[in-house]
Tab-separated table of C-alpha atoms in Angstrom:
chain	number	residue	atom	x	y	z
A	1	MET	CA	13.151	-4.308	-30.001
A	2	ILE	CA	9.447	-3.941	-28.969
A	3	ASN	CA	7.914	-0.859	-29.222
A	4	LYS	CA	7.762	1.073	-26.086
A	5	THR	CA	4.751	2.915	-26.741
A	6	THR	CA	2.880	0.473	-27.927
A	7	ALA	CA	4.244	-2.428	-24.864
A	8	CYS	CA	4.332	0.306	-22.052
A	9	GLY	CA	0.788	-0.123	-21.236
A	10	LEU	CA	0.193	-3.842	-19.095
A	11	ALA	CA	2.878	-3.039	-17.111
A	12	ILE	CA	2.682	0.481	-16.711
A	13	GLY	CA	-0.945	0.473	-15.763
A	14	ALA	CA	0.037	-2.784	-12.793
A	15	LEU	CA	2.220	-0.893	-11.305
A	16	LEU	CA	0.389	2.786	-11.224
A	17	PHE	CA	-3.507	2.779	-11.548
A	18	SER	CA	-5.010	2.946	-8.582
A	19	ALA	CA	-8.980	2.328	-9.143
A	20	ALA	CA	-10.965	3.309	-6.788
A	21	SER	CA	-12.858	1.029	-4.639
A	22	HIS	CA	-16.480	0.514	-4.815
A	23	GLY	CA	-16.595	-2.919	-2.514
A	24	LEU	CA	-17.720	-3.240	0.627
A	25	SER	CA	-15.138	-3.791	3.668
A	26	ALA	CA	-16.202	-7.159	5.286
A	27	SER	CA	-18.258	-4.925	8.619
A	28	GLU	CA	-20.348	-3.728	5.401
A	29	LEU	CA	-20.348	-6.444	4.045
A	30	SER	CA	-24.711	-7.400	3.346
A	31	GLU	CA	-26.503	-10.721	3.868
A	32	LYS	CA	-26.517	-13.249	1.392
A	33	PRO	CA	-28.472	-13.066	-2.088
A	34	ALA	CA	-32.444	-15.319	-0.456
A	35	GLY	CA	-31.558	-18.570	-2.012
A	36	PHE	CA	-27.346	-17.899	-2.247
A	37	GLY	CA	-24.740	-20.185	-0.534
A	38	LEU	CA	-26.374	-22.737	0.612
A	39	ARG	CA	-24.352	-25.075	-0.712
A	40	PRO	CA	-20.921	-25.435	-1.165
A	41	LEU	CA	-18.784	-22.874	-4.115
A	42	THR	CA	-16.617	-24.541	-6.906
A	43	MET	CA	-13.069	-22.599	-7.174
A	44	ILE	CA	-11.527	-23.413	-10.336
A	45	VAL	CA	-8.004	-23.227	-10.394
A	46	PRO	CA	-6.278	-23.358	-13.765
A	47	PHE	CA	-2.945	-25.031	-12.422
A	48	GLY	CA	-1.844	-27.570	-10.668
A	49	ALA	CA	-1.461	-27.867	-6.863
A	50	GLY	CA	1.435	-25.973	-4.864
A	51	GLY	CA	1.738	-23.994	-7.528
A	52	GLY	CA	1.411	-19.577	-6.898
A	53	SER	CA	-2.349	-20.068	-8.406
A	54	ASP	CA	-3.284	-23.061	-6.605
A	55	GLN	CA	-1.798	-21.295	-2.992
A	56	LEU	CA	-4.042	-18.233	-4.120
A	57	ALA	CA	-6.583	-19.888	-4.509
A	58	ARG	CA	-7.317	-21.931	-1.557
A	59	SER	CA	-6.108	-18.463	0.049
A	60	MET	CA	-8.930	-15.965	-1.080
A	61	ALA	CA	-11.253	-18.806	-0.120
A	62	LYS	CA	-10.502	-19.262	3.293
A	63	ALA	CA	-11.212	-15.873	3.649
A	64	MET	CA	-13.965	-15.638	1.597
A	65	GLU	CA	-15.418	-17.954	3.798
A	66	GLU	CA	-14.517	-16.188	7.079
A	67	VAL	CA	-16.373	-12.837	5.585
A	68	ALA	CA	-18.844	-14.216	4.292
A	69	GLY	CA	-19.584	-17.366	5.475
A	70	LEU	CA	-20.094	-19.177	2.400
A	71	ASN	CA	-17.597	-22.488	2.037
A	72	PHE	CA	-15.525	-23.903	-0.866
A	73	GLN	CA	-14.322	-26.717	-2.837
A	74	VAL	CA	-11.389	-26.093	-4.428
A	75	VAL	CA	-10.393	-28.110	-7.280
A	76	ASN	CA	-7.142	-27.791	-10.118
A	77	LYS	CA	-7.386	-28.595	-13.368
A	78	PRO	CA	-4.103	-28.078	-15.291
A	79	GLY	CA	-3.826	-28.217	-18.679
A	80	GLY	CA	-3.333	-26.166	-21.617
A	81	GLY	CA	-1.405	-22.885	-19.682
A	82	GLY	CA	-4.027	-22.712	-17.840
A	83	THR	CA	-6.753	-22.992	-21.059
A	84	ALA	CA	-7.892	-26.521	-19.742
A	85	ALA	CA	-9.590	-25.538	-17.287
A	86	ILE	CA	-12.117	-22.751	-19.115
A	87	PRO	CA	-14.939	-25.486	-21.270
A	88	ASP	CA	-16.226	-27.072	-17.494
A	89	PHE	CA	-15.717	-23.066	-16.381
A	90	MET	CA	-17.845	-22.187	-19.536
A	91	LEU	CA	-20.022	-25.359	-19.049
A	92	SER	CA	-21.131	-24.945	-14.960
A	93	PRO	CA	-24.269	-22.794	-14.757
A	94	ALA	CA	-24.236	-19.070	-14.414
A	95	ASP	CA	-25.996	-19.282	-11.146
A	96	GLY	CA	-22.592	-18.042	-8.777
A	97	TYR	CA	-22.097	-21.322	-7.208
A	98	THR	CA	-18.870	-21.748	-9.781
A	99	VAL	CA	-15.963	-18.968	-9.026
A	100	MET	CA	-12.636	-19.080	-11.165
A	101	GLU	CA	-9.532	-18.583	-10.783
A	102	HIS	CA	-7.219	-17.244	-13.504
A	103	ILE	CA	-3.943	-15.277	-14.598
A	104	ASP	CA	-3.014	-13.177	-17.913
A	105	ASN	CA	-3.163	-16.378	-19.231
A	106	ALA	CA	-6.589	-15.887	-19.996
A	107	ILE	CA	-6.340	-12.412	-21.574
A	108	SER	CA	-2.584	-12.843	-23.462
A	109	ALA	CA	-4.682	-16.506	-24.894
A	110	TYR	CA	-7.974	-14.819	-24.908
A	111	ALA	CA	-5.142	-11.271	-27.795
A	112	LYS	CA	-3.903	-14.171	-29.461
A	113	GLY	CA	-7.101	-16.089	-30.218
A	114	ASP	CA	-6.484	-19.018	-28.490
A	115	ILE	CA	-9.504	-19.191	-26.707
A	116	ARG	CA	-12.893	-16.501	-27.700
A	117	GLU	CA	-14.180	-15.887	-24.566
A	118	ASN	CA	-13.336	-11.786	-23.679
A	119	PRO	CA	-12.331	-11.888	-20.098
A	120	ALA	CA	-14.002	-9.107	-19.677
A	121	GLU	CA	-17.047	-9.158	-21.524
A	122	ASP	CA	-17.367	-12.789	-21.482
A	123	TRP	CA	-16.763	-13.341	-17.971
A	124	THR	CA	-17.250	-10.594	-14.882
A	125	PRO	CA	-14.038	-10.776	-12.708
A	126	LEU	CA	-14.712	-10.274	-9.205
A	127	CYS	CA	-11.284	-8.523	-8.470
A	128	MET	CA	-7.238	-9.085	-9.200
A	129	THR	CA	-5.869	-9.874	-5.876
A	130	GLN	CA	-2.142	-10.571	-7.111
A	131	ILE	CA	-0.243	-8.332	-8.648
A	132	THR	CA	3.431	-9.490	-9.213
A	133	PHE	CA	6.922	-9.518	-11.517
A	134	SER	CA	8.767	-12.322	-12.516
A	135	GLN	CA	12.799	-13.315	-12.056
A	136	ILE	CA	15.328	-15.943	-13.009
A	137	TYR	CA	16.577	-18.330	-10.849
A	138	ILE	CA	19.463	-20.299	-10.321
A	139	ARG	CA	20.142	-22.895	-8.001
A	140	GLY	CA	20.990	-22.168	-4.410
A	141	ASP	CA	24.342	-24.141	-4.328
A	142	GLU	CA	25.250	-23.591	-8.591
A	143	ASP	CA	29.292	-22.897	-9.204
A	144	ARG	CA	29.405	-22.801	-12.784
A	145	PHE	CA	27.343	-19.207	-12.635
A	146	THR	CA	26.723	-17.243	-9.816
A	147	ASP	CA	24.928	-14.423	-10.793
A	148	TRP	CA	23.587	-12.547	-14.000
A	149	LYS	CA	26.731	-11.479	-15.091
A	150	SER	CA	28.756	-15.044	-15.068
A	151	PHE	CA	25.614	-16.747	-16.386
A	152	MET	CA	25.719	-14.476	-19.615
A	153	GLU	CA	28.936	-15.944	-19.751
A	154	PHE	CA	28.104	-19.663	-19.357
A	155	VAL	CA	25.646	-18.883	-21.908
A	156	LYS	CA	27.450	-17.194	-24.527
A	157	ALA	CA	30.362	-19.809	-23.943
A	158	ASN	CA	27.940	-22.856	-24.339
A	159	PRO	CA	25.406	-22.245	-28.288
A	160	GLY	CA	22.178	-23.583	-27.425
A	161	GLN	CA	22.699	-25.414	-24.465
A	162	ALA	CA	21.448	-22.982	-21.598
A	163	SER	CA	17.789	-23.993	-20.947
A	164	MET	CA	14.917	-22.893	-18.965
A	165	ALA	CA	12.123	-24.351	-16.888
A	166	ASN	CA	8.735	-22.277	-18.080
A	167	LEU	CA	5.462	-22.654	-19.095
A	168	GLY	CA	5.142	-23.530	-22.818
A	169	LYS	CA	2.374	-21.514	-23.849
A	170	VAL	CA	2.892	-19.562	-27.601
A	171	GLY	CA	2.174	-16.207	-26.923
A	172	SER	CA	2.367	-16.152	-22.470
A	173	MET	CA	4.173	-13.668	-20.470
A	174	GLU	CA	5.943	-15.879	-19.899
A	175	LEU	CA	7.260	-16.295	-23.101
A	176	VAL	CA	7.155	-13.047	-24.421
A	177	VAL	CA	8.949	-11.678	-21.972
A	178	MET	CA	11.809	-13.643	-22.408
A	179	SER	CA	11.267	-13.634	-26.113
A	180	GLN	CA	11.863	-9.890	-25.941
A	181	LEU	CA	15.549	-10.393	-23.280
A	182	GLN	CA	17.314	-12.637	-26.105
A	183	ASN	CA	15.798	-10.035	-28.906
A	184	ALA	CA	17.929	-7.655	-27.094
A	185	LEU	CA	20.656	-9.428	-25.742
A	186	GLY	CA	21.222	-10.940	-29.035
A	187	VAL	CA	21.385	-15.549	-26.749
A	188	LYS	CA	19.334	-17.957	-26.793
A	189	VAL	CA	18.233	-19.841	-24.238
A	190	LYS	CA	16.035	-23.271	-24.644
A	191	GLN	CA	12.356	-22.783	-23.477
A	192	ILE	CA	11.622	-25.787	-21.319
A	193	ALA	CA	7.744	-26.318	-21.478
A	194	PHE	CA	6.272	-27.832	-17.512
A	195	ASP	CA	2.954	-27.200	-17.670
A	196	LYS	CA	2.334	-27.531	-13.662
A	197	PRO	CA	4.295	-25.617	-11.282
A	198	ALA	CA	5.991	-28.868	-8.971
A	199	GLU	CA	7.713	-30.123	-12.068
A	200	ARG	CA	8.833	-26.925	-13.075
A	201	TYR	CA	10.841	-26.026	-9.149
A	202	GLY	CA	11.363	-29.906	-9.140
A	203	ALA	CA	13.865	-29.614	-12.995
A	204	LEU	CA	15.866	-26.945	-11.609
A	205	ILE	CA	16.169	-28.387	-8.494
A	206	GLY	CA	17.037	-31.540	-9.781
A	207	GLY	CA	20.030	-30.124	-12.185
A	208	HIS	CA	17.488	-30.385	-15.228
A	209	VAL	CA	16.989	-27.075	-16.038
A	210	ASP	CA	19.819	-24.240	-15.606
A	211	VAL	CA	17.753	-21.915	-14.490
A	212	LEU	CA	13.381	-21.018	-13.883
A	213	PHE	CA	11.433	-18.416	-14.974
A	214	GLU	CA	8.657	-18.008	-12.385
A	215	GLN	CA	7.103	-14.941	-9.577
A	216	PRO	CA	9.238	-14.292	-6.648
A	217	GLY	CA	5.926	-14.876	-4.351
A	218	ASP	CA	5.471	-18.361	-6.172
A	219	VAL	CA	9.418	-19.963	-4.612
A	220	ARG	CA	8.964	-18.097	-1.961
A	221	SER	CA	9.648	-21.206	0.326
A	222	PHE	CA	12.531	-22.359	-1.991
A	223	LEU	CA	14.126	-18.771	-1.538
A	224	ASP	CA	14.263	-18.495	2.418
A	225	SER	CA	15.903	-22.079	2.379
A	226	GLY	CA	18.256	-20.810	0.195
A	227	GLN	CA	17.511	-24.037	-3.055
A	228	MET	CA	17.348	-20.914	-5.452
A	229	LYS	CA	18.953	-17.669	-6.059
A	230	PRO	CA	17.193	-14.961	-7.939
A	231	ILE	CA	19.602	-13.599	-10.714
A	232	LEU	CA	17.374	-10.780	-12.527
A	233	THR	CA	14.586	-8.891	-11.627
A	234	PHE	CA	11.757	-7.481	-14.766
A	235	LEU	CA	11.263	-4.113	-13.079
A	236	ASP	CA	12.142	-0.940	-13.590
A	237	GLU	CA	13.935	-0.576	-10.503
A	238	ARG	CA	15.454	-3.320	-7.888
A	239	PRO	CA	13.085	-3.658	-5.222
A	240	GLU	CA	14.319	-2.999	-1.356
A	241	VAL	CA	13.879	-6.887	-1.000
A	242	PHE	CA	16.097	-7.801	-4.153
A	243	ALA	CA	18.141	-4.784	-3.733
A	244	ASP	CA	21.624	-7.446	-4.518
A	245	THR	CA	19.941	-8.481	-8.091
A	246	PRO	CA	20.222	-6.616	-11.473
A	247	THR	CA	16.673	-5.106	-12.763
A	248	HIS	CA	16.674	-5.891	-17.172
A	249	LYS	CA	17.081	-2.551	-18.319
A	250	GLU	CA	20.492	-2.073	-15.861
A	251	VAL	CA	21.554	-5.582	-17.797
A	252	GLY	CA	20.712	-3.777	-21.412
A	253	ALA	CA	16.940	-5.142	-22.298
A	254	ASP	CA	15.508	-1.833	-22.745
A	255	PHE	CA	12.226	-2.431	-22.524
A	256	GLU	CA	7.953	-2.765	-20.301
A	257	ALA	CA	8.366	-5.414	-18.847
A	258	LEU	CA	4.956	-7.734	-18.707
A	259	THR	CA	3.184	-8.505	-15.633
A	260	ARG	CA	1.432	-10.934	-13.877
A	261	PHE	CA	-1.625	-10.630	-12.340
A	262	ARG	CA	-4.677	-12.975	-10.932
A	263	GLY	CA	-7.945	-12.707	-9.960
A	264	PHE	CA	-11.576	-14.152	-9.643
A	265	TYR	CA	-14.046	-14.567	-12.245
A	266	VAL	CA	-17.997	-15.437	-12.363
A	267	LYS	CA	-20.179	-15.807	-15.384
A	268	ARG	CA	-21.086	-12.614	-17.324
A	269	ASP	CA	-25.189	-14.496	-16.775
A	270	VAL	CA	-24.655	-14.743	-13.125
A	271	PRO	CA	-27.715	-12.750	-11.350
A	272	LYS	CA	-26.553	-9.615	-10.492
A	273	ASP	CA	-27.242	-9.635	-6.604
A	274	ARG	CA	-25.422	-12.844	-6.729
A	275	THR	CA	-21.630	-11.094	-9.027
A	276	GLU	CA	-22.385	-7.810	-6.634
A	277	PHE	CA	-22.249	-9.892	-2.889
A	278	LEU	CA	-19.610	-11.955	-4.219
A	279	ALA	CA	-17.890	-9.340	-5.196
A	280	ALA	CA	-17.886	-7.327	-2.351
A	281	ALA	CA	-16.255	-11.162	-0.710
A	282	CYS	CA	-13.477	-10.821	-2.768
A	283	LYS	CA	-12.879	-7.023	-1.466
A	284	ALA	CA	-13.585	-7.395	2.401
A	285	GLY	CA	-11.216	-11.165	1.462
A	286	PHE	CA	-8.372	-9.571	0.739
A	287	GLU	CA	-9.029	-6.909	3.586
A	288	THR	CA	-8.669	-10.244	6.210
A	289	GLU	CA	-5.109	-9.728	8.583
A	290	GLY	CA	-4.762	-13.215	7.186
A	291	PHE	CA	-4.881	-12.262	3.626
A	292	GLN	CA	-2.944	-8.970	4.030
A	293	ALA	CA	-0.827	-11.018	5.773
A	294	PHE	CA	-0.367	-13.856	2.914
A	295	ASN	CA	0.161	-11.653	0.781
A	296	GLU	CA	3.149	-9.641	2.600
A	297	LYS	CA	4.705	-12.536	2.344
A	298	LYS	CA	4.530	-13.713	-1.109
A	299	PHE	CA	6.045	-10.180	-2.429
A	300	MET	CA	2.373	-8.968	-3.800
A	301	ASN	CA	3.007	-5.670	-1.114
A	302	LEU	CA	5.384	-4.417	-3.448
A	303	ILE	CA	3.391	-3.937	-6.567
A	304	ASN	CA	-0.722	-1.759	-5.620
A	305	SER	CA	-2.227	-5.216	-5.755
A	306	TYR	CA	-6.669	-5.114	-5.411
A	307	ARG	CA	-8.623	-3.986	-8.068
A	308	ASP	CA	-12.330	-3.511	-8.339
A	309	THR	CA	-14.583	-5.135	-11.202
A	310	GLU	CA	-14.846	-1.964	-12.807
A	311	GLY	CA	-10.009	-1.613	-12.190
A	312	SER	CA	-10.444	-5.406	-13.436
A	313	VAL	CA	-11.858	-4.159	-16.481
A	314	LYS	CA	-9.748	-1.638	-17.135
A	315	LEU	CA	-6.793	-4.015	-16.987
A	316	ILE	CA	-7.884	-6.561	-18.761
A	317	ASN	CA	-8.526	-4.533	-21.090
A	318	ASP	CA	-5.689	-2.547	-20.916
A	319	ALA	CA	-3.653	-5.905	-21.177
A	320	VAL	CA	-5.495	-6.985	-24.916
A	321	GLN	CA	-4.578	-4.041	-26.234
A	322	THR	CA	-0.536	-4.563	-25.483
A	323	TYR	CA	-0.249	-7.867	-25.675
A	324	ARG	CA	-1.628	-7.270	-29.216
A	325	ALA	CA	0.497	-5.047	-29.577
A	326	VAL	CA	3.470	-7.545	-28.889
A	327	TYR	CA	2.370	-9.603	-31.095
A	328	LYS	CA	2.094	-7.780	-34.004
A	329	GLU	CA	5.659	-6.673	-33.815
A	330	LEU	CA	6.790	-10.901	-32.346
A	331	GLY	CA	4.512	-11.974	-35.586
A	332	ILE	CA	3.062	-14.565	-33.738
A	333	GLY	CA	-0.746	-14.495	-32.881
A	334	LYS	CA	-3.603	-15.183	-35.243
């Protein structure tokens, strides 16, 4: 069992910490720094097209274009659980023309020693714009089990057979949470690795796996169409929109679940005026009606999702400490 004192920092920080917003609103956004924004910016997405990170990047790019007069080219570079895109980002000039969207997998990879770059120091976080929880899903027409209780009965009746579509990066939030859950409940579900979101979703809908680990906003269209159904929520209390779905604590897994968070970065050495302009544009983009509607549609309004640069650094540093404590207790990492 993970020690609650050492392992709760990320979840509590993500849920309760409300950072002061020091950026500018859209109406107060200053002029572009001299000579900046004369050509399109590149926004790197470390996962495949169609998933949550891709959807977020394209929505934020559109919002920042609207408020700041910028043009973005969104480029997907999947692989390595999100780490394959980092070398390209690090090789790009520190001129502000390359922005990387990334998730907490970068933080867990740094905490584990898989990457050398510290996201709070070697990169400058412009803002965090999404913080959310995870769930376990079944197919909408699944008849072998219809809820968490019957799924557990299936798992216990078929030892070693139940399978889950998940990310495959050792030490990722997804695999850590599943390790915690399985240890707490004394069960085993095979984790099948898929790097591309579409492959994970297709594996569930096509019947190649029994369940899926994902965040609700990323599969909203499948939930609305009835193709997927949540059977477990990793959160302390049931959100109203998922009032019929039990939480991990309600089924006997007493640990503080890690959250998913997504934000935008530039390299550390980008000129200060360009970094500050992009951070202000990120905040102003977050506040647009279009982006707020996007976040609401993706269930990202259930947790306070915005952090400015200062708040993002705190969130990242807290997360690194939490992951290292969890890795120590799970016996993984360097």
